[in-house]
CSV table of C-alpha atoms and ligand atoms in Angstrom, one decimal:
chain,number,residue,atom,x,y,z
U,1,UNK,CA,17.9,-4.4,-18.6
U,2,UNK,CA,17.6,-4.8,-14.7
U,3,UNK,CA,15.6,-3.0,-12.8
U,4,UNK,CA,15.6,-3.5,-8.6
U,5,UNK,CA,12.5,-2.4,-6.8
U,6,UNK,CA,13.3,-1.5,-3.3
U,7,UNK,CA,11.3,-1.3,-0.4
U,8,UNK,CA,13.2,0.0,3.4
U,9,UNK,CA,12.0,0.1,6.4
U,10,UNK,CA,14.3,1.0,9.7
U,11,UNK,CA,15.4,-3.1,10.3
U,12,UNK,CA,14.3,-4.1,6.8
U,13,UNK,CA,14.7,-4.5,2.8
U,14,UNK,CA,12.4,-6.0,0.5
U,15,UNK,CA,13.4,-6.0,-3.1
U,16,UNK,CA,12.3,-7.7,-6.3
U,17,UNK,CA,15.1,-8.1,-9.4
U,18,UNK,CA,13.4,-7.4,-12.3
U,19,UNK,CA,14.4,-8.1,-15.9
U,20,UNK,CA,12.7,-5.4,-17.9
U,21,UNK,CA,10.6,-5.0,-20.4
U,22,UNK,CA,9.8,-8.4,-19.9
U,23,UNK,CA,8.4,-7.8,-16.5
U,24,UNK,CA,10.4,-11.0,-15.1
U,25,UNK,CA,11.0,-11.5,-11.5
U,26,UNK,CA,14.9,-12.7,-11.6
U,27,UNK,CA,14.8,-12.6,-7.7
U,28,UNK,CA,13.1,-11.6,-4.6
U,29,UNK,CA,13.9,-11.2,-0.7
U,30,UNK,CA,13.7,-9.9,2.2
U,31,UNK,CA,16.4,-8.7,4.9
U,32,UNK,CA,15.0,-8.5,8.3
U,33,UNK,CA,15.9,-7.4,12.4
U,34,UNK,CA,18.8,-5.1,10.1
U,35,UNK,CA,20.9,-3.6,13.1
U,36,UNK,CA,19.6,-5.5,15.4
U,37,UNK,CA,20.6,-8.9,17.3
U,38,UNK,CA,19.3,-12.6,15.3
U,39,UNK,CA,19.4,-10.9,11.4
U,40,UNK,CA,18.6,-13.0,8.6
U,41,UNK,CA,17.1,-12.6,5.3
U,42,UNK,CA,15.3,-14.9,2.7
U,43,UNK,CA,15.7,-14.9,-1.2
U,44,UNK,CA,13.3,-16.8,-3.5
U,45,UNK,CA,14.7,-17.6,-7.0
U,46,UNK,CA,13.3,-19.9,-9.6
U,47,UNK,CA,10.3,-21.2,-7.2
U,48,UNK,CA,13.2,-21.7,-4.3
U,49,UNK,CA,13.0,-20.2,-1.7
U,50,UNK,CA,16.4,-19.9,0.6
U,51,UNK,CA,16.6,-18.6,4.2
U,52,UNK,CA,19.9,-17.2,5.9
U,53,UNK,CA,21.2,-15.8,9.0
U,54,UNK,CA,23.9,-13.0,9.2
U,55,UNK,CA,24.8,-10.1,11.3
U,56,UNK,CA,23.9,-7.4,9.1
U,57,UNK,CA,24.3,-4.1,10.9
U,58,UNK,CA,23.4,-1.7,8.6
U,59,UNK,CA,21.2,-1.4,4.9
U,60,UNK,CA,24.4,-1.3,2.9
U,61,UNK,CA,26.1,-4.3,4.1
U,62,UNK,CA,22.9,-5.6,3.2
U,63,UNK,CA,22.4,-4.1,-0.1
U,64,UNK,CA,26.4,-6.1,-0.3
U,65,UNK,CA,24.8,-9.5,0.7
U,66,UNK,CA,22.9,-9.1,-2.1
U,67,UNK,CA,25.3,-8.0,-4.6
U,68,UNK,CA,27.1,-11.4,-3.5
U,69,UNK,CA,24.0,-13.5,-4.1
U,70,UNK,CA,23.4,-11.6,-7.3
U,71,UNK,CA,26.7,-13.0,-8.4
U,72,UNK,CA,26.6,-16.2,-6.3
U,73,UNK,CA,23.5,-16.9,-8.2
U,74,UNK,CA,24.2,-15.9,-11.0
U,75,UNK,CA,21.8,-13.7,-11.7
U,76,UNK,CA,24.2,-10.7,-12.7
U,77,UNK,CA,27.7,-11.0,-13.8
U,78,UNK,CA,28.5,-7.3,-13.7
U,79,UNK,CA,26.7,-4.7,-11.2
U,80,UNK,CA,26.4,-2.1,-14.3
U,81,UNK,CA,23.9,-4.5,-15.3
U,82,UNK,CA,21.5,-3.2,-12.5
U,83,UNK,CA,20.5,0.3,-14.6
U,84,UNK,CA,18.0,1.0,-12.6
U,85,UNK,CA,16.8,0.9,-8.5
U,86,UNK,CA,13.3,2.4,-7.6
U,87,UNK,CA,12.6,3.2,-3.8
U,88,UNK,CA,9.0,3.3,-2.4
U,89,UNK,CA,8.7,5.9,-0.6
U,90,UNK,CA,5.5,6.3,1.9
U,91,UNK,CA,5.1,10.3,2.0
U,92,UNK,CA,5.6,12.8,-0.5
U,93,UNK,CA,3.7,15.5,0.8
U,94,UNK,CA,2.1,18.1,-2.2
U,95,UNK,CA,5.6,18.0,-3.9
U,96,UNK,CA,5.7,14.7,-5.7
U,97,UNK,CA,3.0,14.0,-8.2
U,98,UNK,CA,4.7,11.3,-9.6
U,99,UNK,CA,8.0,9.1,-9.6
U,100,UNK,CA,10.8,11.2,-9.7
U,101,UNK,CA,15.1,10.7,-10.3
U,102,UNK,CA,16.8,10.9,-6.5
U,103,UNK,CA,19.2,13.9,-6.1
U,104,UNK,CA,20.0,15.7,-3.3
U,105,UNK,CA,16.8,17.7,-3.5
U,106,UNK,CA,14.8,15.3,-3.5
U,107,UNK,CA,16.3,13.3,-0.5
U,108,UNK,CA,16.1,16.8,1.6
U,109,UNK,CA,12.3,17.0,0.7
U,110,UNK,CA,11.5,13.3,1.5
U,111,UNK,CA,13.9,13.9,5.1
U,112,UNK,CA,11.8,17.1,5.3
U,113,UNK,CA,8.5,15.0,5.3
U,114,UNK,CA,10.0,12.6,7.7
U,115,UNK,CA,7.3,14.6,10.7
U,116,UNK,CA,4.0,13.0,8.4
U,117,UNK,CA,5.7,9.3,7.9
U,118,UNK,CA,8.2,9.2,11.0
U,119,UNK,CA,8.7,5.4,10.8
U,120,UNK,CA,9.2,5.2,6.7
U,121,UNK,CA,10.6,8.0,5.4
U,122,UNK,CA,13.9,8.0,7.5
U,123,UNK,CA,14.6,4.7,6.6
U,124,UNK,CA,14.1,5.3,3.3
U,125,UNK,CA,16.7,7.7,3.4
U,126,UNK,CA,18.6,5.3,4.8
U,127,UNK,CA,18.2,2.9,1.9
U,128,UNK,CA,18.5,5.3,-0.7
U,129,UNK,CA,22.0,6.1,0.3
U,130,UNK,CA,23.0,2.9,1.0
U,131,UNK,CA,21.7,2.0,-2.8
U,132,UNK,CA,24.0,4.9,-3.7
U,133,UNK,CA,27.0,3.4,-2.2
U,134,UNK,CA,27.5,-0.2,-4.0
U,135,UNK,CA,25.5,0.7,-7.5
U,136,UNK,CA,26.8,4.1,-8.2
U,137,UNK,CA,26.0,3.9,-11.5
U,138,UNK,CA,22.7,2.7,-11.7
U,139,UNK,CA,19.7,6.0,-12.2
U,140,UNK,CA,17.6,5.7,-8.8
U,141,UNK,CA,14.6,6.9,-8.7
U,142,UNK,CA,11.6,7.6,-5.6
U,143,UNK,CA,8.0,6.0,-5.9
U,144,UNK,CA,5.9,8.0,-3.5
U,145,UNK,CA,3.0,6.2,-1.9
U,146,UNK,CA,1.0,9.8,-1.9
U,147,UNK,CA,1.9,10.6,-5.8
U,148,UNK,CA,-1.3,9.1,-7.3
U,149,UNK,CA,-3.4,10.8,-5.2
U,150,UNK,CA,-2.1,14.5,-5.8
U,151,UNK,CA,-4.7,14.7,-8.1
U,152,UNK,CA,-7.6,15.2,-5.9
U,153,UNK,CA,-8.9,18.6,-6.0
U,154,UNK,CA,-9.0,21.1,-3.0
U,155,UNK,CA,-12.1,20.3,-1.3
U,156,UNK,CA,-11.5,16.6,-1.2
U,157,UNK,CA,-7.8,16.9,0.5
U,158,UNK,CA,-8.7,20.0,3.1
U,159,UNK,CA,-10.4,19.5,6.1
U,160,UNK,CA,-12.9,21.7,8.0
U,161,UNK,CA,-9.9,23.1,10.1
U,162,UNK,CA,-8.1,26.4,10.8
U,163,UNK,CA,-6.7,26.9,7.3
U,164,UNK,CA,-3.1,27.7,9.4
U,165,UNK,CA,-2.9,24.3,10.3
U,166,UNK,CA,-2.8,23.4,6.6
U,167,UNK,CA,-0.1,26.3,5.8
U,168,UNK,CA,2.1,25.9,8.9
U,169,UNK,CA,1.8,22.7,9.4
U,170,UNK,CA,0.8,20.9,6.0
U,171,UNK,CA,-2.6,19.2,7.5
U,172,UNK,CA,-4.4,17.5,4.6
U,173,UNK,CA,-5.3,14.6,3.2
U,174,UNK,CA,-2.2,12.5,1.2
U,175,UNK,CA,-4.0,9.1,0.9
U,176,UNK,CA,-1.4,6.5,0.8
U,177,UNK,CA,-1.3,2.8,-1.2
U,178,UNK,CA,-1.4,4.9,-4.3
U,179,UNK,CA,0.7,3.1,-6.3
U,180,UNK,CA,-1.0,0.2,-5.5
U,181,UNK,CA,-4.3,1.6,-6.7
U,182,UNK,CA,-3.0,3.1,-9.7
U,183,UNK,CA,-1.6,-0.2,-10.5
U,184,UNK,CA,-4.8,-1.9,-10.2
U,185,UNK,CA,-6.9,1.2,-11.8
U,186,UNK,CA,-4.4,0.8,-14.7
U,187,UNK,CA,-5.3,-2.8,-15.1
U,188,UNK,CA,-8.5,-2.5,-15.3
U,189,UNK,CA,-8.5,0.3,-17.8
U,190,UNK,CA,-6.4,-2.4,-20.1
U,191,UNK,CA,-9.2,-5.0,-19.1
U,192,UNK,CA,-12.1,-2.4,-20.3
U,193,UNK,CA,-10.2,-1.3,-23.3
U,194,UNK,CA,-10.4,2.6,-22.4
U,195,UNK,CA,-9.1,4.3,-20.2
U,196,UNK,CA,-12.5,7.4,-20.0
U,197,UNK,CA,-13.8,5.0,-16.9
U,198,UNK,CA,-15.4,5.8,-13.4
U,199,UNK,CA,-13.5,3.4,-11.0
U,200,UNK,CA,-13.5,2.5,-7.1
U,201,UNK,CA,-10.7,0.7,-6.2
U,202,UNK,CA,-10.6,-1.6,-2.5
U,203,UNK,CA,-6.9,-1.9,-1.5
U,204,UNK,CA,-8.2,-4.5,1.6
U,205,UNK,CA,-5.4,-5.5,3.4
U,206,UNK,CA,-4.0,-5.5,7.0
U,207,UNK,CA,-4.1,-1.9,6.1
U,208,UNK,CA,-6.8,-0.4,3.7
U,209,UNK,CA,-7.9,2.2,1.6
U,210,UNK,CA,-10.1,3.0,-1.1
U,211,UNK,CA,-9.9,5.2,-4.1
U,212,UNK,CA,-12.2,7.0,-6.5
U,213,UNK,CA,-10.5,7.2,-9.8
U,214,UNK,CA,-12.0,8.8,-12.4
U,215,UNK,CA,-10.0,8.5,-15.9
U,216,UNK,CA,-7.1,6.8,-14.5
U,217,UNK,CA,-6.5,10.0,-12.1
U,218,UNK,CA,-7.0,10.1,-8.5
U,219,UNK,CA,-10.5,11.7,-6.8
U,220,UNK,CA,-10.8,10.9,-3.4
U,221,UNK,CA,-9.4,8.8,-1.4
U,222,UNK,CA,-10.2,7.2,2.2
U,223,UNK,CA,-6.6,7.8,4.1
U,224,UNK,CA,-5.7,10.6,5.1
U,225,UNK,CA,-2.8,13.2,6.7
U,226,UNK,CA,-1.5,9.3,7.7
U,227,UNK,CA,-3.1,5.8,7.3
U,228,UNK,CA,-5.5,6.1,9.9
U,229,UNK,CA,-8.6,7.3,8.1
U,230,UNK,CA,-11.1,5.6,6.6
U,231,UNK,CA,-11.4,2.0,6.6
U,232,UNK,CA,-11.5,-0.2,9.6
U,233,UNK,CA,-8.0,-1.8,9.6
U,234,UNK,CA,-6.1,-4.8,11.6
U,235,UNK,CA,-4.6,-2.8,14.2
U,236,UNK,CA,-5.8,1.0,13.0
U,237,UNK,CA,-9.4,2.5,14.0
U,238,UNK,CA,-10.2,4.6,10.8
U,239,UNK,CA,-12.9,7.3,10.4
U,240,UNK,CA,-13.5,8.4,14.6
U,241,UNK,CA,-15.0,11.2,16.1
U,242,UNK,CA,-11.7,13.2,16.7
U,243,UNK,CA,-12.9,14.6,19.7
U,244,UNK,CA,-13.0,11.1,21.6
U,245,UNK,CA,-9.0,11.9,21.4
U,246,UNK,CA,-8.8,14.6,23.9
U,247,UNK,CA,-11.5,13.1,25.6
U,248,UNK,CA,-10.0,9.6,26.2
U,249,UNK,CA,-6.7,11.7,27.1
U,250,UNK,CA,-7.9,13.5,30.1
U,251,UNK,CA,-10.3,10.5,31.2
U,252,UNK,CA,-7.3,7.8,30.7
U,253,UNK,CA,-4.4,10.0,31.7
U,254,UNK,CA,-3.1,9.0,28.5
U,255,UNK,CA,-0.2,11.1,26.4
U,256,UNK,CA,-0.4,11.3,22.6
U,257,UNK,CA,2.0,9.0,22.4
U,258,UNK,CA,-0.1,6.7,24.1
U,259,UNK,CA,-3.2,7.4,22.2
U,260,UNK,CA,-1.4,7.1,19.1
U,261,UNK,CA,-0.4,3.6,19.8
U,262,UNK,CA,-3.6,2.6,20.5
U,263,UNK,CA,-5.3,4.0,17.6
U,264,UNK,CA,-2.6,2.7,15.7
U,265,UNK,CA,-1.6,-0.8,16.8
U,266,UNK,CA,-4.6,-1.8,19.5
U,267,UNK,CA,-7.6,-0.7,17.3
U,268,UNK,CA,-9.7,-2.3,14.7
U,269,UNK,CA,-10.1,-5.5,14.3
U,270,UNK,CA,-7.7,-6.5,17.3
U,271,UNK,CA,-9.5,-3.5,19.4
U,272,UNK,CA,-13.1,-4.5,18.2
U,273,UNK,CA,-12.3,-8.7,18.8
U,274,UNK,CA,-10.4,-8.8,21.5
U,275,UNK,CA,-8.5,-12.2,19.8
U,276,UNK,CA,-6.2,-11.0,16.7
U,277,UNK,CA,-6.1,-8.2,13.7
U,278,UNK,CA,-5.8,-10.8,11.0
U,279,UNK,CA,-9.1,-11.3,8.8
U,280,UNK,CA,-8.5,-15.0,8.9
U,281,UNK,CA,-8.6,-15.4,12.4
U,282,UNK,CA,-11.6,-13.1,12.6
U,283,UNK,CA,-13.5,-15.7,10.2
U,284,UNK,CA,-12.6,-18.4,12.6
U,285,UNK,CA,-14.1,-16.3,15.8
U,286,UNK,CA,-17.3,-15.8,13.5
U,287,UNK,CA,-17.9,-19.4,12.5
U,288,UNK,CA,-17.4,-20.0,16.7
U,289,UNK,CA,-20.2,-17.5,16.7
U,290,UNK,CA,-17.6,-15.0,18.9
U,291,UNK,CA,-20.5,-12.0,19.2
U,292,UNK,CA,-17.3,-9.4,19.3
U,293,UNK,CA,-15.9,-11.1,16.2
U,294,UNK,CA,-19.4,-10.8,14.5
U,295,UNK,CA,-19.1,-7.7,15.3
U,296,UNK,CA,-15.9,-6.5,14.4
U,297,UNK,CA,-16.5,-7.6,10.6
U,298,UNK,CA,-20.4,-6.3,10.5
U,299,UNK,CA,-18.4,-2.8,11.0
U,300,UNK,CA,-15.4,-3.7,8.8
U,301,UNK,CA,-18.1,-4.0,5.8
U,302,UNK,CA,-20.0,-1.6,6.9
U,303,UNK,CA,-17.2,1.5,6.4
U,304,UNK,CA,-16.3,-0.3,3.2
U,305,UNK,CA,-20.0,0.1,1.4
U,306,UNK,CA,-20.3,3.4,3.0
U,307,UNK,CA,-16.9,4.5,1.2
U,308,UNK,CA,-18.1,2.7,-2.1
U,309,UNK,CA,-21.4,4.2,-1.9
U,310,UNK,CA,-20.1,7.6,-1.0
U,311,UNK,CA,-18.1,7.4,-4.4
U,312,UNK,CA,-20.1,6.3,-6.4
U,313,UNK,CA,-22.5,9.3,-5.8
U,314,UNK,CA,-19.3,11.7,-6.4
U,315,UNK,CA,-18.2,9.8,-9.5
U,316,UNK,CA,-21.8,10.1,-11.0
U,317,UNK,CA,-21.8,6.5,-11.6
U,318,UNK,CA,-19.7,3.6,-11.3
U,319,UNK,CA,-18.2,1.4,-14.2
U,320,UNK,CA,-16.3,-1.3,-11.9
U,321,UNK,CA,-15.4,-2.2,-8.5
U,322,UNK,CA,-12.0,-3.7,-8.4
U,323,UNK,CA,-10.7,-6.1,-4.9
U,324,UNK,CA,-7.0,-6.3,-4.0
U,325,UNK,CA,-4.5,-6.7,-1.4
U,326,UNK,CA,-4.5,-9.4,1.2
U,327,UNK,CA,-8.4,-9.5,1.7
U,328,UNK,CA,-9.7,-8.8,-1.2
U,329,UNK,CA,-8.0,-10.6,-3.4
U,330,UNK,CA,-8.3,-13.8,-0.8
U,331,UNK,CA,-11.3,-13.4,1.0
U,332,UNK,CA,-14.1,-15.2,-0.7
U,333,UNK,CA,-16.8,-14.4,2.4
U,334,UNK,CA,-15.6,-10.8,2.9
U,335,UNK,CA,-16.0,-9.6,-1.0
U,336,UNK,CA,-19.5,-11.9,-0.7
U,337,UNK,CA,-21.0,-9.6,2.6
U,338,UNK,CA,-19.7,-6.1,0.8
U,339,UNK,CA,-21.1,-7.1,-2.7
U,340,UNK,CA,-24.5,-8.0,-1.7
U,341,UNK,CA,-25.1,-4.7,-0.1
U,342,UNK,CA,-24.3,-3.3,-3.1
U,343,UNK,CA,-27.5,-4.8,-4.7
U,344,UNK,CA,-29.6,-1.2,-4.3
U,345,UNK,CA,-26.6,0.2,-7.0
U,346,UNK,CA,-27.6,-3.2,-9.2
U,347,UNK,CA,-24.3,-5.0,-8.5
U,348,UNK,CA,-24.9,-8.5,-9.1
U,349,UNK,CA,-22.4,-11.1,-7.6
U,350,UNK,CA,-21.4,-14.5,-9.4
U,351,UNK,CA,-21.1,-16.5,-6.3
U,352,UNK,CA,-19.1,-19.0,-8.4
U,353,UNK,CA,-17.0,-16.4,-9.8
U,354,UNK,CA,-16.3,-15.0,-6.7
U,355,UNK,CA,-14.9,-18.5,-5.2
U,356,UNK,CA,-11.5,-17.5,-5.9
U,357,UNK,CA,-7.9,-16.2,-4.0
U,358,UNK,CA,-5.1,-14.3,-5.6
U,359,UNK,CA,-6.1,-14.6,-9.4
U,360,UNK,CA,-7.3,-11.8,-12.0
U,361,UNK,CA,-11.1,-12.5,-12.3
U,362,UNK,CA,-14.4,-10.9,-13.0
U,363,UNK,CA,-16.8,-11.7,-10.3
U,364,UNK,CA,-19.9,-10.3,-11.1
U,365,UNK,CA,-22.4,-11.7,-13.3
U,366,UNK,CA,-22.5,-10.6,-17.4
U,367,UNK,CA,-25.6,-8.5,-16.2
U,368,UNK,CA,-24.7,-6.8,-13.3
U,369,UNK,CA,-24.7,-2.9,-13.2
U,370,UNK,CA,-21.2,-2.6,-12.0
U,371,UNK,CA,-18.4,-4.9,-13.2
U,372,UNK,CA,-16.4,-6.1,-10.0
U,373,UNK,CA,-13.2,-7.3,-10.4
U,374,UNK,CA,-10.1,-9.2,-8.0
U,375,UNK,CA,-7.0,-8.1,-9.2
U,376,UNK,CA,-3.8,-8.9,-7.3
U,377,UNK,CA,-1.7,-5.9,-6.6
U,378,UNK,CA,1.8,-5.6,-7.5
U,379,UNK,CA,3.1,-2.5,-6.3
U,380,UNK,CA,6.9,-3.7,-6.5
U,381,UNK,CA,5.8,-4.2,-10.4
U,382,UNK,CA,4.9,-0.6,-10.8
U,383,UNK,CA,8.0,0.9,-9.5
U,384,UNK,CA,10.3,-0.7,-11.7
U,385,UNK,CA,7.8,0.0,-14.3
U,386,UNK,CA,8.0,4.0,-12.9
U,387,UNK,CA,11.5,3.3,-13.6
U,388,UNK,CA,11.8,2.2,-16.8
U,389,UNK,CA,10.4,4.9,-18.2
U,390,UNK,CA,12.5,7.3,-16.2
U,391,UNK,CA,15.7,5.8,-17.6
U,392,UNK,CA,14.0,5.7,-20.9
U,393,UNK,CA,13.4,9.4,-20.6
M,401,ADP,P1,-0.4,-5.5,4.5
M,401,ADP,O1,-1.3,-4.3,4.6
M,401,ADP,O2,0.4,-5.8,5.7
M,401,ADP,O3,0.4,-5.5,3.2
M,401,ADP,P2,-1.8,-7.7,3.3
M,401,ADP,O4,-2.3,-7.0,2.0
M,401,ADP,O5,-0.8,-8.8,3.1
M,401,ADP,O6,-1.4,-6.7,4.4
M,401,ADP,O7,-3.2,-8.3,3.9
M,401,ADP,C1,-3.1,-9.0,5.1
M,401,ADP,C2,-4.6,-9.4,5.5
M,401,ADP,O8,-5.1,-10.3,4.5
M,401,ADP,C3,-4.7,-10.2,6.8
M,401,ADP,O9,-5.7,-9.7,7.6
M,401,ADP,C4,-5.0,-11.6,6.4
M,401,ADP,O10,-5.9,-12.2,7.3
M,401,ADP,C5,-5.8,-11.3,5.1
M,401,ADP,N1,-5.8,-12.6,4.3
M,401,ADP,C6,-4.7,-13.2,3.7
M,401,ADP,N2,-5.1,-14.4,3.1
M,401,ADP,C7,-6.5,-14.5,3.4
M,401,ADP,C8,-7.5,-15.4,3.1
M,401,ADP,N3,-7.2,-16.5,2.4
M,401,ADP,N4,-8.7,-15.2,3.5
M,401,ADP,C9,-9.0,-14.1,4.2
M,401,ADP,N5,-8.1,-13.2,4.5
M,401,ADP,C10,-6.9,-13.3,4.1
């Protein structure tokens, strides 16, 4: 059967065509600038990739496009093929645990969450209705970014706030990327043969976290309320001092709006380098001996040992360290500088190993305390797989 795996933002809709149980990718794409002047969108099928522009002005004439190039292609002859359409949603607050079959409840939860994720879960509203519209008949079904990570107990998802602002106003810690580190925690589990395992999972992207997983369930994890907590990120600061908000407010004459955009969008690596919030361009700045670029990554690896170390203390122990997302499973230097200060835990890096980018491998040596691991993510993967067994159900 088909699955589609569905990801909408407010002017854009990935998706991936799966043919399932097989796991086969029949087609993938993108629509982008949705609603807005110059859209287009790009389809890759069988290693081809095609690019196309069309005014699209909303997600279900786009969700049509694709229905035509379905057929056009001929990658469905009937819609009632498609039995299946999962939606990844960013925030499900404490009411999702896990994947769950849309109905009008659960759209009125994921609208009444919209506060937490204003930019994502509208628009996944948006999408999920659209979806609705022209494949009635297939089961659809919400992925929530914050499901894996409902499993961490109390004292790892309050903070050290008035406990009001957690009961009025739901001020705790969600995570996010969680199906992307279940994904990978689940791989690795099939790697080790068991699934009774203490993991730490790197999602190291242009936004990153890091997860504690403990048995294939969720302990801790580094985001937080929203994404920026944690880990140094492209544009996002992670872990501050929350009192240099107010502060920088008054000082600045800044409005939260303001200091949100800078803490979102002008921080990090971009904040910290002054040149560019991609990793790659950092690595140029630090062969060009750029001191702010130097810099920059020193602290990047820095939080990212800190977080590792940190869990590994609250896991008891640590049976492997697993690299993914744009970084980690690309970044040969980056894994290299966290790695080696993981020595005092008796993590041992095969520097051969480790010369790899976007491939499943083991990168520590046989004797190394701690296995480490790159595996590439595949979050689109997981939803239809969420999916499956929904429909199944
Ligand atoms: P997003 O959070 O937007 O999904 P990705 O997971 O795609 O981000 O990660 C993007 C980051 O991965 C960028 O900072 C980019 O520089 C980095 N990256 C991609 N390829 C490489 C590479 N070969 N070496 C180093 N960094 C890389």
């Amino acid at each position: 059967m088909k699955i589609l795996s569905v990801n909408a933002g407010s002017s854009s809709l990935k998706f991936q065509l799966y043919e399932m149980p097989e796991e086969k990718v029949l087609i993938s794409g993108n629509f982008e600038r949705i609603g807005i002047e110059g859209s287009f969108y790009t389809l890759k099928i069988n290693g081809e990739k095609i690019k196309k522009e069309l005014k699209l002005n909303n997600h279900e004439e786009a969700f049509k496009t694709l229905v035509e190039e379905l057929k056009e292609n001929k990658v469905v002859k009937d819609l009632d093929e498609i039995k299946g359409i999962g939606h990844r949603i960013v925030q499900g607050g404490d009411y999702f645990d896990k994947t769950v079959v849309i109905d009008e409840d659960v759209i009125n939860k994921i609208d009444e969450l919209s506060s937490l994720a204003p930019l994502h879960n509208p628009a996944a509203i948006i999408g999920i209705k659209a979806a609705k519209e022209v494949f009635p008949n297939a089961l659809e079904t919400a992925v929530f970014d914050t499901a894996f990570h409902q499993t961490m107990p109390e004292e790892n998802y309050m903070y050290a706030l008035p406990r009001a602002w957690y009961t009025d106003y739901k001020v705790r810690r969600y995570g996010a990327h969680g199906t992307s580190h279940k994904y990978v925690a689940n791989r690795m589990n099939e790697i080790l043969g068991r699934n009774n395992t203490k993991l730490i999972t790197c999602h190291i992207g242009n936004g990153a976290s890091i997860s504690a997983v403990v048995n294939g369930k969720c302990l801790n994890t580094s985001m937080g309320l929203t994404p920026n907590a944690g880990l140094v990120m492209g544009t996002r600061c992670g872990d501050i001092d929350a009192s240099i908000i107010p502060y920088i407010m008054e000082k600045a004459n800044l409005t939260p709006k303001q200091v949100d955009t800078i803490i979102n969008k002008e921080s990090g690596f971009l904040g910290l380098s002054m040149r560019s919030s991609d990793a790659r361009d950092i690595r140029e700045g630090i062969n060009q001996g750029d001191h702010n670029c130097i810099l920059a990554q020193r602290i990047y690896v820095k939080r990212v040992v800190d977080y590792i170390a940190k869990y590994y203390v609250e896991m008891g122990g640590c049976d492997a360290i697993i690299f993914t997302a744009g970084v980690g499973e690309n970044s040969v230097d980056t894994r290299k500088e966290i790695l080696n200060e993981l020595e005092v835990l008796g993590v041992k890096l095969d520097s051969e190993a480790n010369k790899i980018a976007g491939q499943e491998k083991m990168i520590s040596t046989e004797d190394s305390k701690i296995m480490c691991y790159v595996i590439p993510t595949n979050e689109e993967l997981m939803i239809a797989r969420d999916t499956l067994a929904l429909i199944n159900e």
